[in-house]
Amino acid sequence: MAAKDDPIIIKKYANRRLYNTGTSTYVTLEDLAEMVKKGEEFTVQDAKTGDDITHPVLTQIIFELENKDGQNMLPIPFLRQLIAFYGDQMQMIVPSFLEQSMIAFSKEQERFREQMKGAIGKSPLDVMKMATPIKALEEQTRRNMEMFQNAMRLFTPFPPLGSAPAAAPAEPARKETPEKPDDLQQLKDQIAAMQRKLDTMS
């Protein structure tokens, strides 16, 4: 018997049906989406192998939601950038950056929701004041992207094409090796600074 705070187990069968072991009922992807919105923790397992397939199922939910009229949230430029990171040396940093950015956004959106509730029935002037937190959120997002780009530069030891001669002298090339530990330390410092700034947002 699973403990009360343990994630609910959703079993996925070969016929693609999903079974909620917590309620002993079959569910749909829409049901799982509602569980996410309610903050209910669950993991999805392959009914035959027992493998954890939560990630692909959540990705499938996003795909389904993005294909509903008026529901899509992911802009094309973002999708292109995200695809470009797959297989890139920056791939290992992207998940942490996105996760921390969404945590920070969630904190801000709770405050924005409260202001929305308070604005109901108020004058247009009071409603206009609500643009301030939106601008602050946009500014924080811009700063986050700047920090992320700075961290990315540490992973790119070579200048852009056309900004340097094609053949570098042999002597400077040999000197790059001992500098790499410093670059890695700078990257760690950048990520730590990013983490601290995101953690202080409330």
GROMACS .gro file of C-alpha atoms in nm:
model
  202
    1MET     CA    1   0.000   0.000   0.000
    2ALA     CA    2   0.147   0.333  -0.105
    3ALA     CA    3   0.197   0.600   0.160
    4LYS     CA    4  -0.036   0.898   0.155
    5ASP     CA    5   0.232   1.138   0.026
    6ASP     CA    6   0.373   0.897  -0.234
    7PRO     CA    7   0.306   0.983  -0.599
    8ILE     CA    8   0.004   0.811  -0.753
    9ILE     CA    9   0.101   0.531  -0.989
   10ILE     CA   10  -0.049   0.550  -1.337
   11LYS     CA   11  -0.003   0.235  -1.542
   12LYS     CA   12   0.006   0.252  -1.920
   13TYR     CA   13  -0.093  -0.062  -2.107
   14ALA     CA   14  -0.001  -0.182  -2.455
   15ASN     CA   15  -0.340  -0.065  -2.585
   16ARG     CA   16  -0.239   0.288  -2.469
   17ARG     CA   17  -0.498   0.291  -2.192
   18LEU     CA   18  -0.397   0.461  -1.869
   19TYR     CA   19  -0.500   0.317  -1.533
   20ASN     CA   20  -0.498   0.523  -1.212
   21THR     CA   21  -0.409   0.282  -0.933
   22GLY     CA   22  -0.511   0.542  -0.675
   23THR     CA   23  -0.873   0.558  -0.788
   24SER     CA   24  -0.883   0.218  -0.963
   25THR     CA   25  -1.017   0.380  -1.279
   26TYR     CA   26  -0.904   0.430  -1.636
   27VAL     CA   27  -0.803   0.786  -1.716
   28THR     CA   28  -0.715   0.996  -2.021
   29LEU     CA   29  -0.435   1.240  -2.096
   30GLU     CA   30  -0.682   1.520  -2.018
   31ASP     CA   31  -0.738   1.368  -1.674
   32LEU     CA   32  -0.363   1.364  -1.614
   33ALA     CA   33  -0.341   1.728  -1.724
   34GLU     CA   34  -0.606   1.817  -1.465
   35MET     CA   35  -0.411   1.626  -1.199
   36VAL     CA   36  -0.103   1.834  -1.282
   37LYS     CA   37  -0.303   2.157  -1.253
   38LYS     CA   38  -0.432   2.046  -0.913
   39GLY     CA   39  -0.078   1.975  -0.797
   40GLU     CA   40  -0.131   1.600  -0.766
   41GLU     CA   41   0.195   1.406  -0.792
   42PHE     CA   42   0.200   1.097  -1.010
   43THR     CA   43   0.438   0.876  -1.201
   44VAL     CA   44   0.351   0.681  -1.514
   45GLN     CA   45   0.482   0.327  -1.546
   46ASP     CA   46   0.481   0.085  -1.835
   47ALA     CA   47   0.239  -0.184  -1.716
   48LYS     CA   48   0.448  -0.463  -1.870
   49THR     CA   49   0.806  -0.361  -1.785
   50GLY     CA   50   0.752  -0.128  -1.489
   51ASP     CA   51   0.972   0.136  -1.655
   52ASP     CA   52   0.911   0.498  -1.558
   53ILE     CA   53   0.765   0.669  -1.865
   54THR     CA   54   0.644   0.988  -1.693
   55HIS     CA   55   0.860   1.214  -1.910
   56PRO     CA   56   0.730   1.099  -2.250
   57VAL     CA   57   0.370   1.098  -2.123
   58LEU     CA   58   0.397   1.457  -1.992
   59THR     CA   59   0.557   1.555  -2.323
   60GLN     CA   60   0.262   1.395  -2.501
   61ILE     CA   61   0.020   1.597  -2.286
   62ILE     CA   62   0.198   1.919  -2.389
   63PHE     CA   63   0.181   1.809  -2.755
   64GLU     CA   64  -0.194   1.748  -2.724
   65LEU     CA   65  -0.254   2.083  -2.552
   66GLU     CA   66  -0.041   2.272  -2.805
   67ASN     CA   67  -0.255   2.133  -3.086
   68LYS     CA   68  -0.582   2.261  -2.940
   69ASP     CA   69  -0.716   2.582  -3.090
   70GLY     CA   70  -0.617   2.883  -2.882
   71GLN     CA   71  -0.418   2.673  -2.635
   72ASN     CA   72  -0.064   2.689  -2.771
   73MET     CA   73   0.182   2.870  -2.542
   74LEU     CA   74   0.520   2.780  -2.693
   75PRO     CA   75   0.624   3.038  -2.954
   76ILE     CA   76   0.800   2.916  -3.268
   77PRO     CA   77   1.131   3.098  -3.192
   78PHE     CA   78   1.143   2.927  -2.851
   79LEU     CA   79   1.077   2.586  -3.008
   80ARG     CA   80   1.353   2.645  -3.264
   81GLN     CA   81   1.600   2.744  -2.991
   82LEU     CA   82   1.503   2.447  -2.779
   83ILE     CA   83   1.550   2.205  -3.069
   84ALA     CA   84   1.889   2.360  -3.148
   85PHE     CA   85   2.013   2.278  -2.797
   86TYR     CA   86   1.959   1.903  -2.839
   87GLY     CA   87   2.300   1.739  -2.879
   88ASP     CA   88   2.471   2.072  -2.808
   89GLN     CA   89   2.729   2.111  -2.531
   90MET     CA   90   2.484   2.345  -2.354
   91GLN     CA   91   2.215   2.075  -2.331
   92MET     CA   92   2.312   1.982  -1.974
   93ILE     CA   93   2.248   2.338  -1.851
   94VAL     CA   94   1.918   2.402  -2.029
   95PRO     CA   95   1.693   2.179  -1.808
   96SER     CA   96   1.811   2.344  -1.485
   97PHE     CA   97   1.775   2.692  -1.635
   98LEU     CA   98   1.422   2.624  -1.759
   99GLU     CA   99   1.319   2.465  -1.430
  100GLN     CA  100   1.447   2.757  -1.220
  101SER     CA  101   1.292   3.009  -1.459
  102MET     CA  102   0.952   2.838  -1.431
  103ILE     CA  103   0.980   2.829  -1.050
  104ALA     CA  104   1.052   3.202  -1.048
  105PHE     CA  105   0.766   3.266  -1.291
  106SER     CA  106   0.527   3.062  -1.073
  107LYS     CA  107   0.612   3.276  -0.771
  108GLU     CA  108   0.546   3.594  -0.967
  109GLN     CA  109   0.223   3.468  -1.122
  110GLU     CA  110   0.075   3.395  -0.780
  111ARG     CA  111   0.127   3.759  -0.686
  112PHE     CA  112  -0.019   3.866  -1.021
  113ARG     CA  113  -0.327   3.646  -0.965
  114GLU     CA  114  -0.388   3.815  -0.630
  115GLN     CA  115  -0.365   4.157  -0.793
  116MET     CA  116  -0.607   4.044  -1.064
  117LYS     CA  117  -0.860   3.941  -0.799
  118GLY     CA  118  -0.819   4.271  -0.620
  119ALA     CA  119  -0.864   4.468  -0.941
  120ILE     CA  120  -1.214   4.334  -1.008
  121GLY     CA  121  -1.460   4.619  -0.966
  122LYS     CA  122  -1.190   4.885  -0.945
  123SER     CA  123  -1.142   5.182  -1.173
  124PRO     CA  124  -0.953   5.158  -1.505
  125LEU     CA  125  -0.670   5.356  -1.345
  126ASP     CA  126  -0.627   5.091  -1.076
  127VAL     CA  127  -0.631   4.818  -1.340
  128MET     CA  128  -0.361   4.999  -1.539
  129LYS     CA  129  -0.133   4.985  -1.236
  130MET     CA  130  -0.128   4.607  -1.276
  131ALA     CA  131   0.111   4.647  -1.572
  132THR     CA  132   0.393   4.713  -1.326
  133PRO     CA  133   0.441   4.352  -1.210
  134ILE     CA  134   0.429   4.236  -1.572
  135LYS     CA  135   0.711   4.474  -1.665
  136ALA     CA  136   0.907   4.362  -1.359
  137LEU     CA  137   0.862   4.000  -1.465
  138GLU     CA  138   0.977   4.079  -1.818
  139GLU     CA  139   1.283   4.258  -1.680
  140GLN     CA  140   1.370   3.962  -1.457
  141THR     CA  141   1.334   3.727  -1.754
  142ARG     CA  142   1.569   3.947  -1.955
  143ARG     CA  143   1.827   3.939  -1.674
  144ASN     CA  144   1.794   3.562  -1.647
  145MET     CA  145   1.862   3.528  -2.019
  146GLU     CA  146   2.169   3.751  -1.991
  147MET     CA  147   2.309   3.533  -1.713
  148PHE     CA  148   2.232   3.223  -1.915
  149GLN     CA  149   2.407   3.366  -2.221
  150ASN     CA  150   2.711   3.457  -2.011
  151ALA     CA  151   2.726   3.100  -1.886
  152MET     CA  152   2.697   2.975  -2.245
  153ARG     CA  153   2.998   3.183  -2.353
  154LEU     CA  154   3.217   2.997  -2.106
  155PHE     CA  155   3.136   2.678  -2.296
  156THR     CA  156   3.236   2.837  -2.627
  157PRO     CA  157   3.616   2.877  -2.624
  158PHE     CA  158   3.628   2.961  -2.996
  159PRO     CA  159   3.524   3.303  -3.136
  160PRO     CA  160   3.246   3.329  -3.396
  161LEU     CA  161   3.338   3.259  -3.757
  162GLY     CA  162   3.500   3.557  -3.924
  163SER     CA  163   3.611   3.725  -3.601
  164ALA     CA  164   3.955   3.565  -3.589
  165PRO     CA  165   4.211   3.422  -3.831
  166ALA     CA  166   4.141   3.066  -3.945
  167ALA     CA  167   4.476   2.937  -3.818
  168ALA     CA  168   4.571   3.022  -3.461
  169PRO     CA  169   4.939   3.032  -3.360
  170ALA     CA  170   5.068   2.713  -3.201
  171GLU     CA  171   5.192   2.881  -2.882
  172PRO     CA  172   4.858   3.033  -2.769
  173ALA     CA  173   4.685   2.704  -2.847
  174ARG     CA  174   4.909   2.524  -2.597
  175LYS     CA  175   4.832   2.783  -2.332
  176GLU     CA  176   4.457   2.715  -2.347
  177THR     CA  177   4.481   2.383  -2.168
  178PRO     CA  178   4.575   2.513  -1.819
  179GLU     CA  179   4.308   2.784  -1.848
  180LYS     CA  180   4.020   2.538  -1.877
  181PRO     CA  181   3.984   2.474  -1.501
  182ASP     CA  182   3.943   2.851  -1.451
  183ASP     CA  183   3.674   2.858  -1.719
  184LEU     CA  184   3.489   2.574  -1.550
  185GLN     CA  185   3.512   2.750  -1.214
  186GLN     CA  186   3.376   3.069  -1.370
  187LEU     CA  187   3.088   2.869  -1.513
  188LYS     CA  188   3.011   2.720  -1.172
  189ASP     CA  189   3.020   3.070  -1.020
  190GLN     CA  190   2.786   3.199  -1.290
  191ILE     CA  191   2.537   2.918  -1.236
  192ALA     CA  192   2.556   2.962  -0.858
  193ALA     CA  193   2.490   3.335  -0.897
  194MET     CA  194   2.197   3.260  -1.125
  195GLN     CA  195   2.059   3.015  -0.870
  196ARG     CA  196   2.093   3.266  -0.585
  197LYS     CA  197   1.917   3.539  -0.782
  198LEU     CA  198   1.630   3.310  -0.877
  199ASP     CA  199   1.596   3.182  -0.519
  200THR     CA  200   1.562   3.538  -0.383
  201MET     CA  201   1.271   3.619  -0.615
  202SER     CA  202   0.939   3.603  -0.439
   0.00000   0.00000   0.00000
